[in-house]
Amino acid sequence: MNGDLFADVDRRPWAERLGPGSLILRGFALAEAPVLQAGIAAVTAAAPLRRMQTPGGFTMSVAMSNCGDLGWVSDASGYRYAAADPQNGAPWPAMPPGFHELAGDAAQQAGFAGFAPDACLINRYEPGARMSLHQDRDERDLTQPIVSVSLGLPATFLFGGLRRAEPTQRLVLQHGDVLVWGGPDRLRYHGVLALKPGAHPAVGAYRFNLTFRRAR
Ligand code: SIN
Ligand code: FE2
Protein backbone atom coordinates (compact mmCIF):
# COMPACT_ATOMS: atom_id res chain seq x y z
CA MET A 1 0.00 0.00 0.00
CA ASN A 2 1.15 3.46 -0.80
CA GLY A 3 0.59 5.77 2.16
CA ASP A 4 1.10 8.94 0.13
CA LEU A 5 -1.42 7.88 -2.48
CA PHE A 6 -4.04 7.25 0.18
CA ALA A 7 -3.22 10.53 1.91
CA ASP A 8 -3.99 12.35 -1.36
CA VAL A 9 -7.22 10.46 -1.87
CA ASP A 10 -8.24 11.38 1.67
CA ARG A 11 -7.66 15.06 1.02
CA ARG A 12 -9.88 15.25 -2.06
CA PRO A 13 -12.73 17.67 -1.22
CA TRP A 14 -15.99 16.03 -0.19
CA ALA A 15 -18.97 17.15 1.80
CA GLU A 16 -21.04 15.53 4.50
CA ARG A 17 -24.35 16.83 5.79
CA LEU A 18 -24.51 16.84 9.59
CA GLY A 19 -28.00 18.24 10.01
CA PRO A 20 -30.67 20.18 8.12
CA GLY A 21 -28.59 23.38 8.30
CA SER A 22 -25.08 22.05 8.78
CA LEU A 23 -22.51 20.76 6.35
CA ILE A 24 -18.86 19.88 6.59
CA LEU A 25 -16.85 20.60 3.47
CA ARG A 26 -13.69 18.52 3.77
CA GLY A 27 -10.67 20.18 2.19
CA PHE A 28 -12.76 23.06 0.82
CA ALA A 29 -10.17 25.68 1.87
CA LEU A 30 -7.08 23.64 1.00
CA ALA A 31 -6.25 25.53 -2.20
CA GLU A 32 -6.77 28.89 -0.47
CA ALA A 33 -4.88 27.93 2.68
CA PRO A 34 -1.62 29.77 1.81
CA VAL A 35 -3.61 32.92 0.99
CA LEU A 36 -5.55 32.60 4.26
CA GLN A 37 -2.33 32.12 6.22
CA ALA A 38 -0.82 35.23 4.64
CA GLY A 39 -3.99 37.11 5.54
CA ILE A 40 -3.84 35.92 9.15
CA ALA A 41 -0.20 37.07 9.37
CA ALA A 42 -1.10 40.52 8.04
CA VAL A 43 -4.12 40.94 10.33
CA THR A 44 -2.33 39.78 13.45
CA ALA A 45 0.64 42.07 12.74
CA ALA A 46 -1.79 45.01 13.10
CA ALA A 47 -4.17 43.51 15.67
CA PRO A 48 -2.09 41.07 17.72
CA LEU A 49 -3.49 37.79 18.97
CA ARG A 50 -4.37 38.01 22.65
CA ARG A 51 -5.95 35.83 25.29
CA MET A 52 -9.13 37.62 26.36
CA GLN A 53 -10.76 37.59 29.77
CA THR A 54 -14.14 35.93 30.25
CA PRO A 55 -16.89 37.83 32.09
CA GLY A 56 -16.32 35.32 34.91
CA GLY A 57 -12.70 36.45 35.29
CA PHE A 58 -10.89 33.57 33.55
CA THR A 59 -8.27 33.95 30.85
CA MET A 60 -9.18 32.06 27.67
CA SER A 61 -6.68 29.46 26.49
CA VAL A 62 -7.33 30.36 22.83
CA ALA A 63 -5.61 33.53 21.54
CA MET A 64 -7.88 35.72 19.39
CA SER A 65 -7.95 38.59 16.96
CA ASN A 66 -10.45 39.82 14.38
CA CYS A 67 -10.80 41.31 10.94
CA GLY A 68 -13.74 42.88 9.16
CA ASP A 69 -16.09 45.69 10.20
CA LEU A 70 -16.72 44.13 13.59
CA GLY A 71 -14.75 41.98 15.98
CA TRP A 72 -15.88 39.68 18.77
CA VAL A 73 -14.49 40.70 22.15
CA SER A 74 -14.80 39.46 25.70
CA ASP A 75 -13.85 41.15 28.95
CA ALA A 76 -15.12 41.59 32.49
CA SER A 77 -18.25 43.38 31.24
CA GLY A 78 -19.33 40.60 28.84
CA TYR A 79 -19.21 39.40 25.23
CA ARG A 80 -19.96 41.75 22.36
CA TYR A 81 -19.05 42.88 18.86
CA ALA A 82 -16.95 46.05 18.62
CA ALA A 83 -15.80 48.08 15.62
CA ALA A 84 -12.45 48.89 17.25
CA ASP A 85 -9.74 46.77 18.81
CA PRO A 86 -9.97 47.54 22.55
CA GLN A 87 -6.20 47.08 22.78
CA ASN A 88 -5.32 50.08 20.60
CA GLY A 89 -8.63 51.77 19.73
CA ALA A 90 -8.05 51.29 15.99
CA PRO A 91 -10.64 49.75 13.66
CA TRP A 92 -10.10 46.02 13.13
CA PRO A 93 -8.11 45.33 9.95
CA ALA A 94 -10.23 44.76 6.84
CA MET A 95 -10.79 41.18 5.73
CA PRO A 96 -7.78 40.24 3.59
CA PRO A 97 -8.20 39.11 -0.03
CA GLY A 98 -9.93 35.77 -0.38
CA PHE A 99 -11.58 35.70 3.06
CA HIS A 100 -15.03 37.04 2.15
CA GLU A 101 -15.23 35.02 -1.07
CA LEU A 102 -14.30 31.73 0.56
CA ALA A 103 -16.89 32.20 3.31
CA GLY A 104 -19.59 33.12 0.79
CA ASP A 105 -18.79 30.13 -1.42
CA ALA A 106 -18.86 27.71 1.52
CA ALA A 107 -22.16 29.12 2.79
CA GLN A 108 -23.65 28.77 -0.68
CA GLN A 109 -22.63 25.10 -0.81
CA ALA A 110 -24.53 24.60 2.42
CA GLY A 111 -27.66 26.31 1.03
CA PHE A 112 -27.13 29.85 2.37
CA ALA A 113 -26.92 32.05 -0.71
CA GLY A 114 -25.77 35.65 -0.35
CA PHE A 115 -23.86 35.26 2.93
CA ALA A 116 -21.92 38.52 3.43
CA PRO A 117 -19.90 38.26 6.65
CA ASP A 118 -18.99 41.49 8.44
CA ALA A 119 -16.90 39.81 11.15
CA CYS A 120 -14.15 37.22 11.11
CA LEU A 121 -12.85 35.93 14.43
CA ILE A 122 -9.34 34.48 14.29
CA ASN A 123 -8.71 31.80 16.91
CA ARG A 124 -5.24 30.41 17.53
CA TYR A 125 -4.96 27.19 19.53
CA GLU A 126 -1.66 26.07 21.01
CA PRO A 127 -1.34 22.58 22.49
CA GLY A 128 -3.69 22.30 25.46
CA ALA A 129 -5.91 25.19 24.31
CA ARG A 130 -9.61 24.37 24.19
CA MET A 131 -13.00 25.98 23.88
CA SER A 132 -15.81 24.88 26.13
CA LEU A 133 -19.29 24.12 24.86
CA HIS A 134 -21.17 27.30 23.88
CA GLN A 135 -23.67 28.75 21.42
CA ASP A 136 -22.84 31.59 19.01
CA ARG A 137 -25.65 33.96 19.87
CA ASP A 138 -24.13 37.45 19.98
CA GLU A 139 -25.07 38.11 16.34
CA ARG A 140 -28.15 40.15 15.46
CA ASP A 141 -29.53 38.10 12.57
CA LEU A 142 -29.68 34.43 13.43
CA THR A 143 -30.95 33.55 9.94
CA GLN A 144 -27.32 34.03 8.81
CA PRO A 145 -25.04 31.00 9.16
CA ILE A 146 -21.64 30.56 10.78
CA VAL A 147 -18.77 29.54 8.50
CA SER A 148 -15.78 28.03 10.29
CA VAL A 149 -12.44 27.32 8.56
CA SER A 150 -9.75 25.12 10.12
CA LEU A 151 -6.01 25.43 9.40
CA GLY A 152 -2.99 23.69 10.87
CA LEU A 153 -3.09 20.95 13.49
CA PRO A 154 -6.21 18.76 13.64
CA ALA A 155 -8.67 19.30 16.47
CA THR A 156 -11.64 17.42 17.84
CA PHE A 157 -14.73 19.57 17.44
CA LEU A 158 -17.78 18.82 19.57
CA PHE A 159 -21.06 19.41 17.80
CA GLY A 160 -24.00 19.23 20.15
CA GLY A 161 -27.68 20.00 20.04
CA LEU A 162 -29.82 23.01 20.82
CA ARG A 163 -29.63 22.29 24.53
CA ARG A 164 -26.37 22.06 26.45
CA ALA A 165 -27.24 18.69 27.94
CA GLU A 166 -27.76 16.97 24.58
CA PRO A 167 -25.11 14.49 23.42
CA THR A 168 -22.30 15.82 21.24
CA GLN A 169 -20.94 14.40 18.03
CA ARG A 170 -17.12 14.40 17.67
CA LEU A 171 -15.64 15.62 14.41
CA VAL A 172 -11.94 15.77 13.69
CA LEU A 173 -11.37 19.01 11.79
CA GLN A 174 -8.29 19.00 9.59
CA HIS A 175 -6.31 21.65 7.74
CA GLY A 176 -8.58 23.03 5.00
CA ASP A 177 -11.88 21.75 6.36
CA VAL A 178 -14.83 24.15 6.44
CA LEU A 179 -17.87 23.67 8.65
CA VAL A 180 -21.09 25.61 8.06
CA TRP A 181 -24.01 25.71 10.46
CA GLY A 182 -27.17 27.77 10.17
CA GLY A 183 -30.95 27.64 9.84
CA PRO A 184 -32.38 25.15 12.33
CA ASP A 185 -28.82 24.27 13.42
CA ARG A 186 -27.70 27.86 14.00
CA LEU A 187 -27.85 27.68 17.80
CA ARG A 188 -26.30 24.25 18.21
CA TYR A 189 -23.82 24.02 21.07
CA HIS A 190 -20.23 23.46 20.01
CA GLY A 191 -16.73 23.40 21.45
CA VAL A 192 -13.20 22.16 20.85
CA LEU A 193 -11.25 19.60 22.92
CA ALA A 194 -7.74 20.45 24.14
CA LEU A 195 -5.38 20.58 21.16
CA LYS A 196 -2.85 17.77 20.98
CA PRO A 197 0.78 18.78 20.35
CA GLY A 198 2.10 18.29 16.85
CA ALA A 199 3.76 19.94 13.89
CA HIS A 200 1.72 20.76 10.82
CA PRO A 201 3.96 20.99 7.70
CA ALA A 202 2.55 24.37 6.62
CA VAL A 203 1.37 25.91 9.89
CA GLY A 204 3.65 24.51 12.59
CA ALA A 205 2.63 23.91 16.19
CA TYR A 206 -0.79 25.59 16.08
CA ARG A 207 -4.34 25.28 14.92
CA PHE A 208 -5.99 28.39 13.48
CA ASN A 209 -9.72 28.73 13.09
CA LEU A 210 -11.47 31.48 11.17
CA THR A 211 -15.09 31.98 12.11
CA PHE A 212 -17.08 34.14 9.74
CA ARG A 213 -20.26 35.75 11.00
CA ARG A 214 -22.85 38.29 10.02
CA ALA A 215 -22.82 40.21 13.28
CA ARG A 216 -25.31 42.98 12.40
C1 SIN B 1 -15.64 29.01 17.87
O1 SIN B 1 -16.62 28.41 18.28
O2 SIN B 1 -15.59 30.26 17.84
C2 SIN B 1 -14.41 28.29 17.40
C3 SIN B 1 -14.65 26.92 16.90
C4 SIN B 1 -13.38 26.28 16.40
O3 SIN B 1 -12.27 26.69 16.80
O4 SIN B 1 -13.46 25.36 15.58
FE1 FE2 C 1 -18.51 29.37 18.57
mmCIF file of C-alpha atoms and ligand atoms in Angstrom:
data_model
loop_
_atom_site.group_PDB
_atom_site.id
_atom_site.type_symbol
_atom_site.label_atom_id
_atom_site.label_comp_id
_atom_site.label_asym_id
_atom_site.label_seq_id
_atom_site.Cartn_x
_atom_site.Cartn_y
_atom_site.Cartn_z
ATOM 1 C CA MET A 1 0.000 0.000 0.000
ATOM 2 C CA ASN A 2 1.150 3.465 -0.804
ATOM 3 C CA GLY A 3 0.588 5.767 2.161
ATOM 4 C CA ASP A 4 1.105 8.943 0.126
ATOM 5 C CA LEU A 5 -1.416 7.877 -2.479
ATOM 6 C CA PHE A 6 -4.036 7.248 0.179
ATOM 7 C CA ALA A 7 -3.221 10.529 1.914
ATOM 8 C CA ASP A 8 -3.988 12.353 -1.356
ATOM 9 C CA VAL A 9 -7.225 10.463 -1.867
ATOM 10 C CA ASP A 10 -8.239 11.384 1.674
ATOM 11 C CA ARG A 11 -7.660 15.064 1.019
ATOM 12 C CA ARG A 12 -9.878 15.251 -2.058
ATOM 13 C CA PRO A 13 -12.734 17.673 -1.224
ATOM 14 C CA TRP A 14 -15.986 16.031 -0.189
ATOM 15 C CA ALA A 15 -18.974 17.155 1.799
ATOM 16 C CA GLU A 16 -21.041 15.531 4.501
ATOM 17 C CA ARG A 17 -24.347 16.826 5.793
ATOM 18 C CA LEU A 18 -24.505 16.835 9.594
ATOM 19 C CA GLY A 19 -27.997 18.242 10.011
ATOM 20 C CA PRO A 20 -30.674 20.182 8.116
ATOM 21 C CA GLY A 21 -28.588 23.381 8.300
ATOM 22 C CA SER A 22 -25.082 22.054 8.777
ATOM 23 C CA LEU A 23 -22.515 20.761 6.350
ATOM 24 C CA ILE A 24 -18.863 19.880 6.595
ATOM 25 C CA LEU A 25 -16.847 20.596 3.467
ATOM 26 C CA ARG A 26 -13.692 18.525 3.771
ATOM 27 C CA GLY A 27 -10.671 20.181 2.192
ATOM 28 C CA PHE A 28 -12.760 23.057 0.824
ATOM 29 C CA ALA A 29 -10.174 25.682 1.872
ATOM 30 C CA LEU A 30 -7.078 23.641 1.000
ATOM 31 C CA ALA A 31 -6.246 25.529 -2.199
ATOM 32 C CA GLU A 32 -6.767 28.886 -0.475
ATOM 33 C CA ALA A 33 -4.880 27.925 2.683
ATOM 34 C CA PRO A 34 -1.623 29.772 1.814
ATOM 35 C CA VAL A 35 -3.606 32.923 0.994
ATOM 36 C CA LEU A 36 -5.549 32.605 4.263
ATOM 37 C CA GLN A 37 -2.329 32.120 6.220
ATOM 38 C CA ALA A 38 -0.820 35.226 4.645
ATOM 39 C CA GLY A 39 -3.988 37.114 5.538
ATOM 40 C CA ILE A 40 -3.837 35.924 9.146
ATOM 41 C CA ALA A 41 -0.204 37.068 9.375
ATOM 42 C CA ALA A 42 -1.102 40.517 8.036
ATOM 43 C CA VAL A 43 -4.116 40.944 10.326
ATOM 44 C CA THR A 44 -2.328 39.781 13.453
ATOM 45 C CA ALA A 45 0.641 42.066 12.742
ATOM 46 C CA ALA A 46 -1.788 45.005 13.103
ATOM 47 C CA ALA A 47 -4.172 43.508 15.674
ATOM 48 C CA PRO A 48 -2.088 41.068 17.717
ATOM 49 C CA LEU A 49 -3.492 37.785 18.967
ATOM 50 C CA ARG A 50 -4.365 38.015 22.648
ATOM 51 C CA ARG A 51 -5.951 35.826 25.288
ATOM 52 C CA MET A 52 -9.132 37.616 26.365
ATOM 53 C CA GLN A 53 -10.763 37.592 29.774
ATOM 54 C CA THR A 54 -14.140 35.930 30.254
ATOM 55 C CA PRO A 55 -16.895 37.827 32.092
ATOM 56 C CA GLY A 56 -16.322 35.320 34.905
ATOM 57 C CA GLY A 57 -12.700 36.449 35.294
ATOM 58 C CA PHE A 58 -10.890 33.573 33.554
ATOM 59 C CA THR A 59 -8.270 33.949 30.846
ATOM 60 C CA MET A 60 -9.181 32.056 27.674
ATOM 61 C CA SER A 61 -6.675 29.461 26.488
ATOM 62 C CA VAL A 62 -7.333 30.356 22.831
ATOM 63 C CA ALA A 63 -5.611 33.526 21.543
ATOM 64 C CA MET A 64 -7.881 35.717 19.387
ATOM 65 C CA SER A 65 -7.947 38.593 16.960
ATOM 66 C CA ASN A 66 -10.450 39.824 14.381
ATOM 67 C CA CYS A 67 -10.796 41.307 10.942
ATOM 68 C CA GLY A 68 -13.744 42.877 9.163
ATOM 69 C CA ASP A 69 -16.087 45.694 10.201
ATOM 70 C CA LEU A 70 -16.721 44.127 13.595
ATOM 71 C CA GLY A 71 -14.747 41.977 15.980
ATOM 72 C CA TRP A 72 -15.881 39.682 18.767
ATOM 73 C CA VAL A 73 -14.493 40.704 22.151
ATOM 74 C CA SER A 74 -14.804 39.462 25.703
ATOM 75 C CA ASP A 75 -13.853 41.150 28.950
ATOM 76 C CA ALA A 76 -15.123 41.593 32.491
ATOM 77 C CA SER A 77 -18.247 43.376 31.240
ATOM 78 C CA GLY A 78 -19.326 40.602 28.837
ATOM 79 C CA TYR A 79 -19.214 39.396 25.228
ATOM 80 C CA ARG A 80 -19.965 41.749 22.361
ATOM 81 C CA TYR A 81 -19.049 42.877 18.859
ATOM 82 C CA ALA A 82 -16.951 46.049 18.619
ATOM 83 C CA ALA A 83 -15.797 48.078 15.619
ATOM 84 C CA ALA A 84 -12.454 48.888 17.249
ATOM 85 C CA ASP A 85 -9.739 46.772 18.809
ATOM 86 C CA PRO A 86 -9.966 47.540 22.550
ATOM 87 C CA GLN A 87 -6.199 47.077 22.785
ATOM 88 C CA ASN A 88 -5.321 50.083 20.603
ATOM 89 C CA GLY A 89 -8.630 51.770 19.729
ATOM 90 C CA ALA A 90 -8.052 51.289 15.990
ATOM 91 C CA PRO A 91 -10.637 49.747 13.662
ATOM 92 C CA TRP A 92 -10.098 46.021 13.133
ATOM 93 C CA PRO A 93 -8.106 45.326 9.946
ATOM 94 C CA ALA A 94 -10.228 44.760 6.840
ATOM 95 C CA MET A 95 -10.790 41.184 5.735
ATOM 96 C CA PRO A 96 -7.785 40.238 3.592
ATOM 97 C CA PRO A 97 -8.201 39.112 -0.029
ATOM 98 C CA GLY A 98 -9.933 35.774 -0.378
ATOM 99 C CA PHE A 99 -11.582 35.699 3.060
ATOM 100 C CA HIS A 100 -15.025 37.038 2.148
ATOM 101 C CA GLU A 101 -15.227 35.024 -1.071
ATOM 102 C CA LEU A 102 -14.303 31.730 0.563
ATOM 103 C CA ALA A 103 -16.889 32.202 3.306
ATOM 104 C CA GLY A 104 -19.594 33.124 0.790
ATOM 105 C CA ASP A 105 -18.789 30.126 -1.423
ATOM 106 C CA ALA A 106 -18.858 27.711 1.517
ATOM 107 C CA ALA A 107 -22.160 29.120 2.787
ATOM 108 C CA GLN A 108 -23.649 28.774 -0.681
ATOM 109 C CA GLN A 109 -22.626 25.097 -0.815
ATOM 110 C CA ALA A 110 -24.533 24.600 2.421
ATOM 111 C CA GLY A 111 -27.658 26.309 1.033
ATOM 112 C CA PHE A 112 -27.131 29.845 2.365
ATOM 113 C CA ALA A 113 -26.918 32.047 -0.707
ATOM 114 C CA GLY A 114 -25.766 35.652 -0.349
ATOM 115 C CA PHE A 115 -23.862 35.259 2.926
ATOM 116 C CA ALA A 116 -21.924 38.515 3.431
ATOM 117 C CA PRO A 117 -19.896 38.263 6.650
ATOM 118 C CA ASP A 118 -18.987 41.491 8.435
ATOM 119 C CA ALA A 119 -16.900 39.815 11.148
ATOM 120 C CA CYS A 120 -14.146 37.217 11.109
ATOM 121 C CA LEU A 121 -12.849 35.930 14.431
ATOM 122 C CA ILE A 122 -9.337 34.484 14.289
ATOM 123 C CA ASN A 123 -8.706 31.805 16.908
ATOM 124 C CA ARG A 124 -5.236 30.410 17.531
ATOM 125 C CA TYR A 125 -4.955 27.189 19.533
ATOM 126 C CA GLU A 126 -1.657 26.071 21.008
ATOM 127 C CA PRO A 127 -1.342 22.581 22.491
ATOM 128 C CA GLY A 128 -3.690 22.302 25.459
ATOM 129 C CA ALA A 129 -5.912 25.193 24.311
ATOM 130 C CA ARG A 130 -9.606 24.367 24.190
ATOM 131 C CA MET A 131 -12.997 25.975 23.883
ATOM 132 C CA SER A 132 -15.815 24.880 26.135
ATOM 133 C CA LEU A 133 -19.290 24.121 24.864
ATOM 134 C CA HIS A 134 -21.167 27.297 23.876
ATOM 135 C CA GLN A 135 -23.666 28.750 21.422
ATOM 136 C CA ASP A 136 -22.845 31.587 19.013
ATOM 137 C CA ARG A 137 -25.654 33.962 19.867
ATOM 138 C CA ASP A 138 -24.131 37.452 19.978
ATOM 139 C CA GLU A 139 -25.075 38.108 16.343
ATOM 140 C CA ARG A 140 -28.150 40.150 15.462
ATOM 141 C CA ASP A 141 -29.534 38.099 12.565
ATOM 142 C CA LEU A 142 -29.678 34.428 13.431
ATOM 143 C CA THR A 143 -30.947 33.554 9.940
ATOM 144 C CA GLN A 144 -27.322 34.033 8.810
ATOM 145 C CA PRO A 145 -25.040 31.002 9.156
ATOM 146 C CA ILE A 146 -21.639 30.563 10.780
ATOM 147 C CA VAL A 147 -18.769 29.542 8.500
ATOM 148 C CA SER A 148 -15.778 28.027 10.288
ATOM 149 C CA VAL A 149 -12.440 27.318 8.564
ATOM 150 C CA SER A 150 -9.747 25.121 10.124
ATOM 151 C CA LEU A 151 -6.009 25.432 9.405
ATOM 152 C CA GLY A 152 -2.995 23.687 10.867
ATOM 153 C CA LEU A 153 -3.093 20.950 13.486
ATOM 154 C CA PRO A 154 -6.208 18.758 13.635
ATOM 155 C CA ALA A 155 -8.673 19.300 16.474
ATOM 156 C CA THR A 156 -11.644 17.420 17.845
ATOM 157 C CA PHE A 157 -14.733 19.570 17.443
ATOM 158 C CA LEU A 158 -17.780 18.815 19.568
ATOM 159 C CA PHE A 159 -21.062 19.408 17.795
ATOM 160 C CA GLY A 160 -23.995 19.225 20.149
ATOM 161 C CA GLY A 161 -27.675 19.998 20.040
ATOM 162 C CA LEU A 162 -29.818 23.005 20.818
ATOM 163 C CA ARG A 163 -29.630 22.293 24.526
ATOM 164 C CA ARG A 164 -26.374 22.059 26.454
ATOM 165 C CA ALA A 165 -27.241 18.687 27.943
ATOM 166 C CA GLU A 166 -27.762 16.969 24.578
ATOM 167 C CA PRO A 167 -25.114 14.490 23.419
ATOM 168 C CA THR A 168 -22.300 15.819 21.240
ATOM 169 C CA GLN A 169 -20.938 14.398 18.026
ATOM 170 C CA ARG A 170 -17.120 14.400 17.673
ATOM 171 C CA LEU A 171 -15.637 15.623 14.411
ATOM 172 C CA VAL A 172 -11.937 15.765 13.693
ATOM 173 C CA LEU A 173 -11.366 19.011 11.795
ATOM 174 C CA GLN A 174 -8.286 19.004 9.586
ATOM 175 C CA HIS A 175 -6.310 21.651 7.736
ATOM 176 C CA GLY A 176 -8.576 23.032 5.003
ATOM 177 C CA ASP A 177 -11.882 21.747 6.362
ATOM 178 C CA VAL A 178 -14.834 24.146 6.441
ATOM 179 C CA LEU A 179 -17.875 23.675 8.652
ATOM 180 C CA VAL A 180 -21.092 25.613 8.062
ATOM 181 C CA TRP A 181 -24.014 25.711 10.463
ATOM 182 C CA GLY A 182 -27.173 27.770 10.166
ATOM 183 C CA GLY A 183 -30.952 27.643 9.839
ATOM 184 C CA PRO A 184 -32.381 25.146 12.326
ATOM 185 C CA ASP A 185 -28.819 24.270 13.424
ATOM 186 C CA ARG A 186 -27.697 27.865 13.997
ATOM 187 C CA LEU A 187 -27.849 27.684 17.804
ATOM 188 C CA ARG A 188 -26.299 24.252 18.207
ATOM 189 C CA TYR A 189 -23.822 24.017 21.075
ATOM 190 C CA HIS A 190 -20.229 23.457 20.006
ATOM 191 C CA GLY A 191 -16.728 23.395 21.451
ATOM 192 C CA VAL A 192 -13.196 22.158 20.853
ATOM 193 C CA LEU A 193 -11.251 19.603 22.919
ATOM 194 C CA ALA A 194 -7.743 20.447 24.139
ATOM 195 C CA LEU A 195 -5.379 20.576 21.164
ATOM 196 C CA LYS A 196 -2.846 17.766 20.979
ATOM 197 C CA PRO A 197 0.776 18.783 20.355
ATOM 198 C CA GLY A 198 2.103 18.294 16.852
ATOM 199 C CA ALA A 199 3.764 19.943 13.890
ATOM 200 C CA HIS A 200 1.724 20.764 10.820
ATOM 201 C CA PRO A 201 3.958 20.988 7.704
ATOM 202 C CA ALA A 202 2.553 24.365 6.617
ATOM 203 C CA VAL A 203 1.372 25.908 9.887
ATOM 204 C CA GLY A 204 3.649 24.513 12.595
ATOM 205 C CA ALA A 205 2.626 23.909 16.192
ATOM 206 C CA TYR A 206 -0.788 25.591 16.078
ATOM 207 C CA ARG A 207 -4.339 25.281 14.916
ATOM 208 C CA PHE A 208 -5.988 28.387 13.484
ATOM 209 C CA ASN A 209 -9.717 28.731 13.088
ATOM 210 C CA LEU A 210 -11.466 31.481 11.165
ATOM 211 C CA THR A 211 -15.093 31.981 12.114
ATOM 212 C CA PHE A 212 -17.077 34.145 9.735
ATOM 213 C CA ARG A 213 -20.259 35.748 10.997
ATOM 214 C CA ARG A 214 -22.848 38.287 10.020
ATOM 215 C CA ALA A 215 -22.823 40.212 13.279
ATOM 216 C CA ARG A 216 -25.310 42.978 12.400
HETATM 217 C C1 SIN B 1 -15.639 29.008 17.875
HETATM 218 O O1 SIN B 1 -16.625 28.407 18.283
HETATM 219 O O2 SIN B 1 -15.595 30.256 17.841
HETATM 220 C C2 SIN B 1 -14.410 28.289 17.397
HETATM 221 C C3 SIN B 1 -14.647 26.920 16.903
HETATM 222 C C4 SIN B 1 -13.375 26.284 16.403
HETATM 223 O O3 SIN B 1 -12.271 26.692 16.802
HETATM 224 O O4 SIN B 1 -13.456 25.355 15.585
HETATM 225 FE FE FE2 B 2 -18.508 29.373 18.569
#
